[in-house]
PDB file of C-alpha atoms in Angstrom:
ATOM      1  CA  MET Y  12      55.118  -2.042  25.979  1.00 43.00           C
ATOM      2  CA  HIS Y  13      51.347  -2.445  26.166  1.00 47.00           C
ATOM      3  CA  ARG Y  14      50.853   0.937  24.499  1.00 45.00           C
ATOM      4  CA  LEU Y  15      53.288  -0.037  21.720  1.00 36.00           C
ATOM      5  CA  VAL Y  16      51.287  -3.213  20.972  1.00 34.00           C
ATOM      6  CA  ILE Y  17      48.105  -1.156  20.684  1.00 38.00           C
ATOM      7  CA  VAL Y  18      49.769   1.308  18.302  1.00 31.00           C
ATOM      8  CA  LEU Y  19      51.106  -1.546  16.158  1.00 33.00           C
ATOM      9  CA  CYS Y  20      47.651  -3.139  15.968  1.00 37.00           C
ATOM     10  CA  VAL Y  21      46.094   0.144  14.877  1.00 35.00           C
ATOM     11  CA  VAL Y  22      48.760   0.669  12.219  1.00 30.00           C
ATOM     12  CA  LEU Y  23      48.354  -2.907  10.967  1.00 36.00           C
ATOM     13  CA  SER Y  24      44.580  -2.488  10.773  1.00 42.00           C
ATOM     14  CA  LEU Y  25      44.947   0.723   8.796  1.00 32.00           C
ATOM     15  CA  MET Y  26      47.388  -0.945   6.409  1.00 33.00           C
ATOM     16  CA  LEU Y  27      45.025  -3.867   5.867  1.00 36.00           C
ATOM     17  CA  CYS Y  28      42.133  -1.479   5.299  1.00 38.00           C
ATOM     18  CA  LEU Y  29      44.099   0.572   2.779  1.00 33.00           C
ATOM     19  CA  THR Y  30      45.193  -2.618   1.014  1.00 39.00           C
ATOM     20  CA  ALA Y  31      41.600  -3.838   0.835  1.00 43.00           C
ATOM     21  CA  CYS Y  32      40.402  -0.475  -0.463  1.00 49.00           C
ATOM     22  CA  ASP Y  33      43.172  -0.440  -3.044  1.00 52.00           C
ATOM     23  CA  SER Y  34      42.266  -3.987  -4.078  1.00 83.00           C
ATOM     24  CA  TYR Y  35      38.588  -3.060  -4.393  1.00 86.00           C
ATOM     25  CA  ASP Y  36      39.367   0.041  -6.447  1.00 84.00           C
ATOM     26  CA  LYS Y  37      41.463  -2.092  -8.790  1.00 85.00           C
ATOM     27  CA  LEU Y  38      38.573  -4.535  -9.123  1.00 81.00           C
ATOM     28  CA  LEU Y  39      36.227  -1.715 -10.113  1.00 82.00           C
ATOM     29  CA  LYS Y  40      38.636  -0.577 -12.839  1.00 82.00           C
ATOM     30  CA  SER Y  41      39.465  -4.105 -13.979  1.00 82.00           C
ATOM     31  CA  THR Y  42      38.451  -5.461 -17.380  1.00 78.00           C
ATOM     32  CA  ASN Y  43      38.403  -9.007 -16.001  1.00 88.00           C
ATOM     33  CA  THR Y  44      34.666  -9.695 -15.827  1.00 88.00           C
ATOM     34  CA  GLU Y  45      35.164 -13.117 -14.226  1.00 91.00           C
ATOM     35  CA  ARG Y  46      37.130 -11.635 -11.307  1.00 93.00           C
ATOM     36  CA  GLN Y  47      34.568  -8.872 -10.865  1.00 91.00           C
ATOM     37  CA  TYR Y  48      31.683 -11.340 -10.885  1.00 93.00           C
ATOM     38  CA  ALA Y  49      33.373 -13.680  -8.390  1.00 93.00           C
ATOM     39  CA  ALA Y  50      34.223 -10.765  -6.081  1.00 93.00           C
ATOM     40  CA  ALA Y  51      30.674  -9.386  -6.363  1.00 94.00           C
ATOM     41  CA  MET Y  52      29.249 -12.725  -5.273  1.00 95.00           C
ATOM     42  CA  GLN Y  53      31.674 -12.871  -2.353  1.00 95.00           C
ATOM     43  CA  TYR Y  54      30.710  -9.374  -1.215  1.00 96.00           C
ATOM     44  CA  TYR Y  55      27.045 -10.292  -1.562  1.00 96.00           C
ATOM     45  CA  GLN Y  56      27.478 -13.418   0.569  1.00 96.00           C
ATOM     46  CA  LYS Y  57      29.177 -11.314   3.241  1.00 96.00           C
ATOM     47  CA  GLY Y  58      26.301  -8.819   3.258  1.00 96.00           C
ATOM     48  CA  LYS Y  59      28.402  -6.023   1.729  1.00 96.00           C
ATOM     49  CA  TYR Y  60      25.664  -5.078  -0.705  1.00 97.00           C
ATOM     50  CA  THR Y  61      26.954  -1.655  -1.765  1.00 96.00           C
ATOM     51  CA  LYS Y  62      30.276  -3.069  -2.943  1.00 95.00           C
ATOM     52  CA  ALA Y  63      28.578  -6.070  -4.539  1.00 95.00           C
ATOM     53  CA  LYS Y  64      26.158  -3.749  -6.314  1.00 96.00           C
ATOM     54  CA  GLU Y  65      28.934  -1.582  -7.766  1.00 95.00           C
ATOM     55  CA  LEU Y  66      30.681  -4.651  -9.153  1.00 95.00           C
ATOM     56  CA  PHE Y  67      27.477  -6.194 -10.543  1.00 95.00           C
ATOM     57  CA  GLU Y  68      26.762  -2.862 -12.274  1.00 95.00           C
ATOM     58  CA  ARG Y  69      30.091  -3.182 -14.078  1.00 94.00           C
ATOM     59  CA  VAL Y  70      29.533  -6.832 -14.911  1.00 93.00           C
ATOM     60  CA  ILE Y  71      25.980  -6.589 -16.248  1.00 93.00           C
ATOM     61  CA  PRO Y  72      26.762  -4.926 -19.634  1.00 92.00           C
ATOM     62  CA  MET Y  73      29.369  -7.610 -20.355  1.00 90.00           C
ATOM     63  CA  THR Y  74      27.065 -10.559 -19.584  1.00 90.00           C
ATOM     64  CA  ARG Y  75      23.849  -9.596 -21.409  1.00 87.00           C
ATOM     65  CA  ALA Y  76      24.286 -12.228 -24.128  1.00 85.00           C
ATOM     66  CA  THR Y  77      25.579 -14.952 -21.810  1.00 91.00           C
ATOM     67  CA  PRO Y  78      23.852 -17.699 -19.754  1.00 92.00           C
ATOM     68  CA  ARG Y  79      24.802 -15.736 -16.645  1.00 94.00           C
ATOM     69  CA  ALA Y  80      22.807 -12.617 -17.615  1.00 95.00           C
ATOM     70  CA  ASP Y  81      19.692 -13.380 -15.559  1.00 96.00           C
ATOM     71  CA  THR Y  82      21.798 -14.298 -12.507  1.00 97.00           C
ATOM     72  CA  VAL Y  83      23.636 -10.970 -12.579  1.00 97.00           C
ATOM     73  CA  SER Y  84      20.354  -9.075 -12.987  1.00 97.00           C
ATOM     74  CA  TYR Y  85      18.818 -11.030 -10.123  1.00 98.00           C
ATOM     75  CA  TYR Y  86      21.647 -10.387  -7.663  1.00 98.00           C
ATOM     76  CA  LEU Y  87      21.920  -6.741  -8.685  1.00 98.00           C
ATOM     77  CA  ALA Y  88      18.210  -6.348  -7.918  1.00 98.00           C
ATOM     78  CA  LYS Y  89      18.738  -8.022  -4.532  1.00 98.00           C
ATOM     79  CA  CYS Y  90      21.624  -5.682  -3.752  1.00 98.00           C
ATOM     80  CA  TYR Y  91      19.445  -2.648  -4.460  1.00 98.00           C
ATOM     81  CA  PHE Y  92      16.737  -4.196  -2.295  1.00 98.00           C
ATOM     82  CA  PHE Y  93      18.989  -4.907   0.689  1.00 97.00           C
ATOM     83  CA  ASP Y  94      20.488  -1.427   0.336  1.00 96.00           C
ATOM     84  CA  GLY Y  95      16.975  -0.010   0.755  1.00 96.00           C
ATOM     85  CA  ASP Y  96      16.623   1.329  -2.788  1.00 97.00           C
ATOM     86  CA  TYR Y  97      13.222  -0.281  -3.458  1.00 97.00           C
ATOM     87  CA  SER Y  98      12.481   1.787  -6.546  1.00 96.00           C
ATOM     88  CA  LEU Y  99      15.608   0.616  -8.388  1.00 97.00           C
ATOM     89  CA  ALA Y 100      15.206  -2.915  -7.039  1.00 98.00           C
ATOM     90  CA  GLY Y 101      11.668  -3.063  -8.402  1.00 97.00           C
ATOM     91  CA  TYR Y 102      12.847  -1.753 -11.753  1.00 97.00           C
ATOM     92  CA  MET Y 103      15.593  -4.387 -11.947  1.00 97.00           C
ATOM     93  CA  TYR Y 104      13.174  -7.192 -11.057  1.00 98.00           C
ATOM     94  CA  GLU Y 105      10.839  -5.957 -13.798  1.00 97.00           C
ATOM     95  CA  GLN Y 106      13.721  -5.941 -16.285  1.00 96.00           C
ATOM     96  CA  LEU Y 107      14.626  -9.498 -15.333  1.00 97.00           C
ATOM     97  CA  ILE Y 108      11.034 -10.663 -15.956  1.00 97.00           C
ATOM     98  CA  THR Y 109      10.879  -8.857 -19.313  1.00 96.00           C
ATOM     99  CA  ASN Y 110      14.310  -9.820 -20.602  1.00 95.00           C
ATOM    100  CA  TYR Y 111      14.546 -13.377 -19.235  1.00 96.00           C
ATOM    101  CA  PRO Y 112      10.979 -14.776 -19.011  1.00 96.00           C
ATOM    102  CA  ARG Y 113      12.252 -18.373 -18.730  1.00 95.00           C
ATOM    103  CA  SER Y 114      14.661 -17.666 -15.910  1.00 97.00           C
ATOM    104  CA  PRO Y 115      14.256 -19.695 -12.695  1.00 97.00           C
ATOM    105  CA  PHE Y 116      14.310 -16.343 -10.866  1.00 98.00           C
ATOM    106  CA  VAL Y 117      11.104 -15.045 -12.500  1.00 98.00           C
ATOM    107  CA  GLU Y 118       8.731 -16.300  -9.795  1.00 98.00           C
ATOM    108  CA  GLU Y 119      10.652 -14.551  -7.025  1.00 98.00           C
ATOM    109  CA  ALA Y 120      11.144 -11.465  -9.199  1.00 98.00           C
ATOM    110  CA  THR Y 121       7.373 -11.263  -9.786  1.00 98.00           C
ATOM    111  CA  PHE Y 122       6.711 -11.316  -6.048  1.00 98.00           C
ATOM    112  CA  GLN Y 123       9.548  -8.920  -5.258  1.00 98.00           C
ATOM    113  CA  THR Y 124       8.409  -6.391  -7.870  1.00 98.00           C
ATOM    114  CA  ALA Y 125       5.055  -6.149  -6.084  1.00 98.00           C
ATOM    115  CA  TYR Y 126       6.740  -6.116  -2.677  1.00 98.00           C
ATOM    116  CA  CYS Y 127       9.028  -3.232  -3.676  1.00 98.00           C
ATOM    117  CA  ASN Y 128       5.969  -1.207  -4.699  1.00 97.00           C
ATOM    118  CA  TYR Y 129       4.346  -2.174  -1.396  1.00 97.00           C
ATOM    119  CA  LEU Y 130       7.342  -0.811   0.504  1.00 97.00           C
ATOM    120  CA  GLU Y 131       7.304   2.390  -1.566  1.00 97.00           C
ATOM    121  CA  ALA Y 132       3.587   3.004  -0.947  1.00 94.00           C
ATOM    122  CA  PRO Y 133       3.174   6.099   1.271  1.00 92.00           C
ATOM    123  CA  ARG Y 134       0.684   6.876   4.049  1.00 89.00           C
ATOM    124  CA  PRO Y 135      -2.994   7.062   2.998  1.00 88.00           C
ATOM    125  CA  ALA Y 136      -3.157  10.871   2.699  1.00 82.00           C
ATOM    126  CA  LEU Y 137      -0.605  10.888  -0.158  1.00 88.00           C
ATOM    127  CA  ASP Y 138      -0.740   9.717  -3.770  1.00 89.00           C
ATOM    128  CA  GLN Y 139      -1.408   5.965  -3.920  1.00 93.00           C
ATOM    129  CA  THR Y 140       0.129   5.106  -7.305  1.00 95.00           C
ATOM    130  CA  TYR Y 141       2.585   2.672  -5.706  1.00 96.00           C
ATOM    131  CA  THR Y 142      -0.263   1.099  -3.735  1.00 96.00           C
ATOM    132  CA  GLN Y 143      -2.218   0.476  -6.945  1.00 96.00           C
ATOM    133  CA  LYS Y 144       0.879  -0.955  -8.660  1.00 97.00           C
ATOM    134  CA  ALA Y 145       1.534  -3.252  -5.699  1.00 98.00           C
ATOM    135  CA  ILE Y 146      -2.057  -4.530  -5.763  1.00 97.00           C
ATOM    136  CA  VAL Y 147      -1.803  -5.310  -9.480  1.00 97.00           C
ATOM    137  CA  GLY Y 148       1.573  -6.957  -8.908  1.00 98.00           C
ATOM    138  CA  PHE Y 149       0.457  -9.242  -6.076  1.00 98.00           C
ATOM    139  CA  ASN Y 150      -2.695 -10.250  -7.989  1.00 98.00           C
ATOM    140  CA  ASN Y 151      -0.563 -11.041 -11.050  1.00 97.00           C
ATOM    141  CA  PHE Y 152       1.695 -13.152  -8.838  1.00 98.00           C
ATOM    142  CA  LYS Y 153      -1.288 -15.078  -7.447  1.00 98.00           C
ATOM    143  CA  ASP Y 154      -2.642 -15.692 -10.963  1.00 97.00           C
ATOM    144  CA  ALA Y 155       0.725 -16.849 -12.300  1.00 97.00           C
ATOM    145  CA  TYR Y 156       1.738 -18.986  -9.292  1.00 97.00           C
ATOM    146  CA  PRO Y 157      -1.452 -20.168  -7.529  1.00 97.00           C
ATOM    147  CA  LYS Y 158       0.408 -22.990  -5.745  1.00 96.00           C
ATOM    148  CA  SER Y 159       3.271 -20.839  -4.495  1.00 97.00           C
ATOM    149  CA  GLU Y 160       4.221 -21.020  -0.823  1.00 97.00           C
ATOM    150  CA  ARG Y 161       4.044 -17.213  -0.792  1.00 97.00           C
ATOM    151  CA  ILE Y 162       0.338 -16.918  -1.629  1.00 98.00           C
ATOM    152  CA  GLY Y 163      -0.499 -16.342   2.053  1.00 97.00           C
ATOM    153  CA  GLU Y 164       2.151 -13.634   2.242  1.00 98.00           C
ATOM    154  CA  ALA Y 165       0.752 -11.974  -0.880  1.00 98.00           C
ATOM    155  CA  ASP Y 166      -2.757 -12.039   0.618  1.00 97.00           C
ATOM    156  CA  LYS Y 167      -1.474 -10.396   3.806  1.00 97.00           C
ATOM    157  CA  TYR Y 168       0.081  -7.541   1.836  1.00 98.00           C
ATOM    158  CA  LEU Y 169      -3.004  -7.194  -0.365  1.00 97.00           C
ATOM    159  CA  LYS Y 170      -5.192  -6.817   2.703  1.00 94.00           C
ATOM    160  CA  ALA Y 171      -2.955  -4.024   4.030  1.00 94.00           C
ATOM    161  CA  LEU Y 172      -2.932  -2.298   0.630  1.00 96.00           C
ATOM    162  CA  TYR Y 173      -6.716  -2.417   0.241  1.00 93.00           C
ATOM    163  CA  GLU Y 174      -7.104  -1.054   3.770  1.00 91.00           C
ATOM    164  CA  LYS Y 175      -4.805   1.829   2.846  1.00 93.00           C
ATOM    165  CA  LEU Y 176      -6.951   2.698  -0.181  1.00 92.00           C
ATOM    166  CA  LEU Y 177     -10.085   2.338   1.918  1.00 91.00           C
ATOM    167  CA  ARG Y 178      -8.670   4.638   4.576  1.00 92.00           C
ATOM    168  CA  LYS Y 179      -7.729   7.230   1.960  1.00 92.00           C
ATOM    169  CA  GLU Y 180     -11.274   7.298   0.537  1.00 91.00           C
ATOM    170  CA  PHE Y 181     -12.814   7.401   3.995  1.00 93.00           C
ATOM    171  CA  GLU Y 182     -10.612  10.288   5.125  1.00 93.00           C
ATOM    172  CA  ALA Y 183     -11.348  12.214   1.913  1.00 93.00           C
ATOM    173  CA  ALA Y 184     -15.101  11.832   2.490  1.00 95.00           C
ATOM    174  CA  LYS Y 185     -14.725  12.924   6.125  1.00 95.00           C
ATOM    175  CA  LEU Y 186     -12.811  15.995   4.992  1.00 95.00           C
ATOM    176  CA  TYR Y 187     -15.744  17.024   2.764  1.00 96.00           C
ATOM    177  CA  TYR Y 188     -18.059  16.457   5.732  1.00 96.00           C
ATOM    178  CA  ARG Y 189     -15.938  18.601   8.074  1.00 96.00           C
ATOM    179  CA  MET Y 190     -15.859  21.357   5.439  1.00 96.00           C
ATOM    180  CA  GLU Y 191     -19.686  21.169   5.265  1.00 96.00           C
ATOM    181  CA  MET Y 192     -19.519  20.199   1.588  1.00 97.00           C
ATOM    182  CA  TYR Y 193     -22.346  17.713   2.065  1.00 96.00           C
ATOM    183  CA  LYS Y 194     -23.043  16.931  -1.575  1.00 96.00           C
ATOM    184  CA  SER Y 195     -19.403  16.014  -2.211  1.00 96.00           C
ATOM    185  CA  ALA Y 196     -19.284  14.088   1.078  1.00 97.00           C
ATOM    186  CA  LEU Y 197     -22.367  12.064   0.090  1.00 96.00           C
ATOM    187  CA  THR Y 198     -20.813  11.144  -3.246  1.00 96.00           C
ATOM    188  CA  ALA Y 199     -17.545  10.158  -1.571  1.00 95.00           C
ATOM    189  CA  PHE Y 200     -19.196   8.065   1.173  1.00 96.00           C
ATOM    190  CA  LYS Y 201     -21.404   6.246  -1.354  1.00 95.00           C
ATOM    191  CA  ARG Y 202     -18.450   5.511  -3.629  1.00 93.00           C
ATOM    192  CA  SER Y 203     -16.392   4.187  -0.719  1.00 92.00           C
ATOM    193  CA  LEU Y 204     -19.211   1.955   0.526  1.00 93.00           C
ATOM    194  CA  GLU Y 205     -19.766   0.543  -2.960  1.00 92.00           C
ATOM    195  CA  LYS Y 206     -16.055  -0.103  -3.593  1.00 88.00           C
ATOM    196  CA  PHE Y 207     -15.387  -1.556  -0.140  1.00 88.00           C
ATOM    197  CA  PRO Y 208     -18.613  -3.132   1.152  1.00 89.00           C
ATOM    198  CA  VAL Y 209     -16.671  -5.068   3.803  1.00 86.00           C
ATOM    199  CA  SER Y 210     -14.763  -2.569   5.896  1.00 88.00           C
ATOM    200  CA  PRO Y 211     -13.839  -1.887   9.535  1.00 89.00           C
ATOM    201  CA  TYR Y 212     -15.150   1.646   8.939  1.00 92.00           C
ATOM    202  CA  ARG Y 213     -18.495   0.635   7.441  1.00 95.00           C
ATOM    203  CA  GLU Y 214     -20.669   1.623  10.414  1.00 96.00           C
ATOM    204  CA  GLU Y 215     -19.060   5.055  10.772  1.00 96.00           C
ATOM    205  CA  GLN Y 216     -19.215   5.639   7.026  1.00 96.00           C
ATOM    206  CA  TYR Y 217     -22.901   4.734   6.905  1.00 97.00           C
ATOM    207  CA  TYR Y 218     -23.665   6.891   9.957  1.00 97.00           C
ATOM    208  CA  LEU Y 219     -21.951   9.913   8.362  1.00 97.00           C
ATOM    209  CA  LEU Y 220     -23.734   9.184   5.085  1.00 97.00           C
ATOM    210  CA  VAL Y 221     -27.105   9.448   6.856  1.00 97.00           C
ATOM    211  CA  LYS Y 222     -26.037  12.565   8.727  1.00 97.00           C
ATOM    212  CA  CYS Y 223     -24.814  14.210   5.519  1.00 97.00           C
ATOM    213  CA  ASN Y 224     -28.119  13.324   3.834  1.00 97.00           C
ATOM    214  CA  TYR Y 225     -30.046  15.018   6.628  1.00 97.00           C
ATOM    215  CA  LEU Y 226     -27.846  18.137   6.745  1.00 97.00           C
ATOM    216  CA  PHE Y 227     -27.848  18.365   2.948  1.00 97.00           C
ATOM    217  CA  ALA Y 228     -31.647  18.237   2.948  1.00 97.00           C
ATOM    218  CA  LEU Y 229     -31.906  20.732   5.790  1.00 95.00           C
ATOM    219  CA  ASN Y 230     -29.709  23.249   3.950  1.00 94.00           C
ATOM    220  CA  SER Y 231     -31.293  22.759   0.537  1.00 95.00           C
ATOM    221  CA  ILE Y 232     -33.595  25.153  -1.314  1.00 94.00           C
ATOM    222  CA  ASP Y 233     -37.314  24.442  -0.836  1.00 92.00           C
ATOM    223  CA  SER Y 234     -37.770  22.763  -4.240  1.00 93.00           C
ATOM    224  CA  LYS Y 235     -35.083  20.166  -3.412  1.00 95.00           C
ATOM    225  CA  ARG Y 236     -35.886  19.473   0.220  1.00 94.00           C
ATOM    226  CA  ARG Y 237     -38.628  16.888  -0.168  1.00 96.00           C
ATOM    227  CA  GLU Y 238     -36.579  14.620  -2.399  1.00 96.00           C
ATOM    228  CA  ARG Y 239     -33.567  14.865  -0.081  1.00 96.00           C
ATOM    229  CA  PHE Y 240     -35.495  14.240   3.125  1.00 97.00           C
ATOM    230  CA  GLN Y 241     -36.971  11.166   1.457  1.00 97.00           C
ATOM    231  CA  GLN Y 242     -33.441  10.014   0.740  1.00 96.00           C
ATOM    232  CA  THR Y 243     -32.609  10.567   4.425  1.00 97.00           C
ATOM    233  CA  VAL Y 244     -35.575   8.406   5.422  1.00 96.00           C
ATOM    234  CA  ASP Y 245     -34.417   5.577   3.137  1.00 96.00           C
ATOM    235  CA  GLU Y 246     -30.788   5.712   4.285  1.00 97.00           C
ATOM    236  CA  SER Y 247     -31.814   5.984   7.969  1.00 96.00           C
ATOM    237  CA  LEU Y 248     -33.924   2.841   7.788  1.00 96.00           C
ATOM    238  CA  SER Y 249     -31.140   0.966   5.985  1.00 96.00           C
ATOM    239  CA  TYR Y 250     -28.645   2.021   8.648  1.00 97.00           C
ATOM    240  CA  ILE Y 251     -30.947   1.082  11.559  1.00 95.00           C
ATOM    241  CA  SER Y 252     -31.636  -2.297   9.966  1.00 94.00           C
ATOM    242  CA  GLU Y 253     -27.917  -3.035   9.647  1.00 96.00           C
ATOM    243  CA  PHE Y 254     -26.663  -1.455  12.880  1.00 96.00           C
ATOM    244  CA  PRO Y 255     -29.527  -1.527  15.423  1.00 94.00           C
ATOM    245  CA  SER Y 256     -27.165  -1.767  18.403  1.00 93.00           C
ATOM    246  CA  SER Y 257     -24.710   0.924  17.309  1.00 95.00           C
ATOM    247  CA  LYS Y 258     -23.942   3.879  19.577  1.00 95.00           C
ATOM    248  CA  ASN Y 259     -25.125   6.107  16.711  1.00 96.00           C
ATOM    249  CA  ALA Y 260     -28.441   4.294  16.140  1.00 96.00           C
ATOM    250  CA  LYS Y 261     -30.549   6.627  18.312  1.00 95.00           C
ATOM    251  CA  GLU Y 262     -29.134   9.699  16.587  1.00 97.00           C
ATOM    252  CA  VAL Y 263     -29.969   8.177  13.211  1.00 97.00           C
ATOM    253  CA  LEU Y 264     -33.476   7.411  14.468  1.00 96.00           C
ATOM    254  CA  GLY Y 265     -33.791  11.135  15.206  1.00 96.00           C
ATOM    255  CA  TYR Y 266     -32.911  11.963  11.579  1.00 97.00           C
ATOM    256  CA  TYR Y 267     -35.561   9.493  10.438  1.00 96.00           C
ATOM    257  CA  LEU Y 268     -38.272  10.960  12.679  1.00 96.00           C
ATOM    258  CA  ARG Y 269     -37.496  14.573  11.756  1.00 96.00           C
ATOM    259  CA  SER Y 270     -37.393  13.745   8.059  1.00 96.00           C
ATOM    260  CA  MET Y 271     -40.751  11.968   8.285  1.00 95.00           C
ATOM    261  CA  GLU Y 272     -42.162  14.999  10.109  1.00 95.00           C
ATOM    262  CA  PHE Y 273     -41.014  17.306   7.302  1.00 94.00           C
ATOM    263  CA  LEU Y 274     -42.569  14.979   4.701  1.00 95.00           C
ATOM    264  CA  GLY Y 275     -45.829  14.970   6.650  1.00 93.00           C
ATOM    265  CA  TYR Y 276     -45.820  11.199   7.183  1.00 93.00           C
ATOM    266  CA  GLN Y 277     -46.558   9.232  10.317  1.00 92.00           C
ATOM    267  CA  PRO Y 278     -43.362   7.316  11.224  1.00 90.00           C
ATOM    268  CA  ASP Y 279     -43.688   3.541  10.937  1.00 85.00           C
ATOM    269  CA  MET Y 280     -42.341   2.383  14.299  1.00 89.00           C
ATOM    270  CA  SER Y 281     -42.945  -1.277  13.429  1.00 85.00           C
ATOM    271  CA  VAL Y 282     -39.762  -1.216  11.344  1.00 84.00           C
ATOM    272  CA  ILE Y 283     -37.751   0.207  14.243  1.00 90.00           C
ATOM    273  CA  PRO Y 284     -36.033  -2.360  16.526  1.00 87.00           C
ATOM    274  CA  GLU Y 285     -37.571  -2.533  19.996  1.00 84.00           C
ATOM    275  CA  GLN Y 286     -34.437  -1.312  21.784  1.00 85.00           C
ATOM    276  CA  LEU Y 287     -34.646   2.011  19.887  1.00 85.00           C
ATOM    277  CA  ARG Y 288     -38.337   2.789  20.426  1.00 78.00           C
TER     278      ARG Y 288
END
């Protein structure tokens, strides 16, 4: 008897499932836009985003010239987002902003467009087009809605995005250094330091900049050495002034002293912090 009850429950469940599937398939093929829209909203509220999305996709062409057009676009974008398709979600949010600039959904769509690009942005070693688009998007959001409750959230994402770009530039410069391409490394380190003067990597970047200067000078032809050792002297003193207590400070002092020796100058120890003398 117990086994019979279980079998009946399974059969009933399958019948209900088949009925629901049949009902959904009929909805997809229906020409009744109102029924499709109502069902799409119900599926959305239940978290069944794939089914809601498929229905909204059928509704959207029929509602473009109606007061409901921006609502359908908005919920279709949200369905793509919750389904993990951030590229299409971002595109739909952009379309909503372009096509319905007076919609009450525009503020959220502006934020979400940037956020979708943020989520699409890859690790630092890869192309950072999405990172750049996300930065532009969040800055546009801040300009357009300076009193928004989401300004702090936008700032948090911007910080992470800038750090990703910073890391990419830093790693590219380090790669040149490891390959002993000192001229290219110098250019890359200088560019990174100028673009991102406040950085958690600043000390290491500056240290490698000095080291590259010294190695570049050391491996240069005779006619170029003097100029490049002078550059090493200047960068060494700037580094020591900024990071006198760094673990790399004594090594940098060595580059300064050896460069001064090559130039034939007496090192000025008065400019060297006491703990390094």
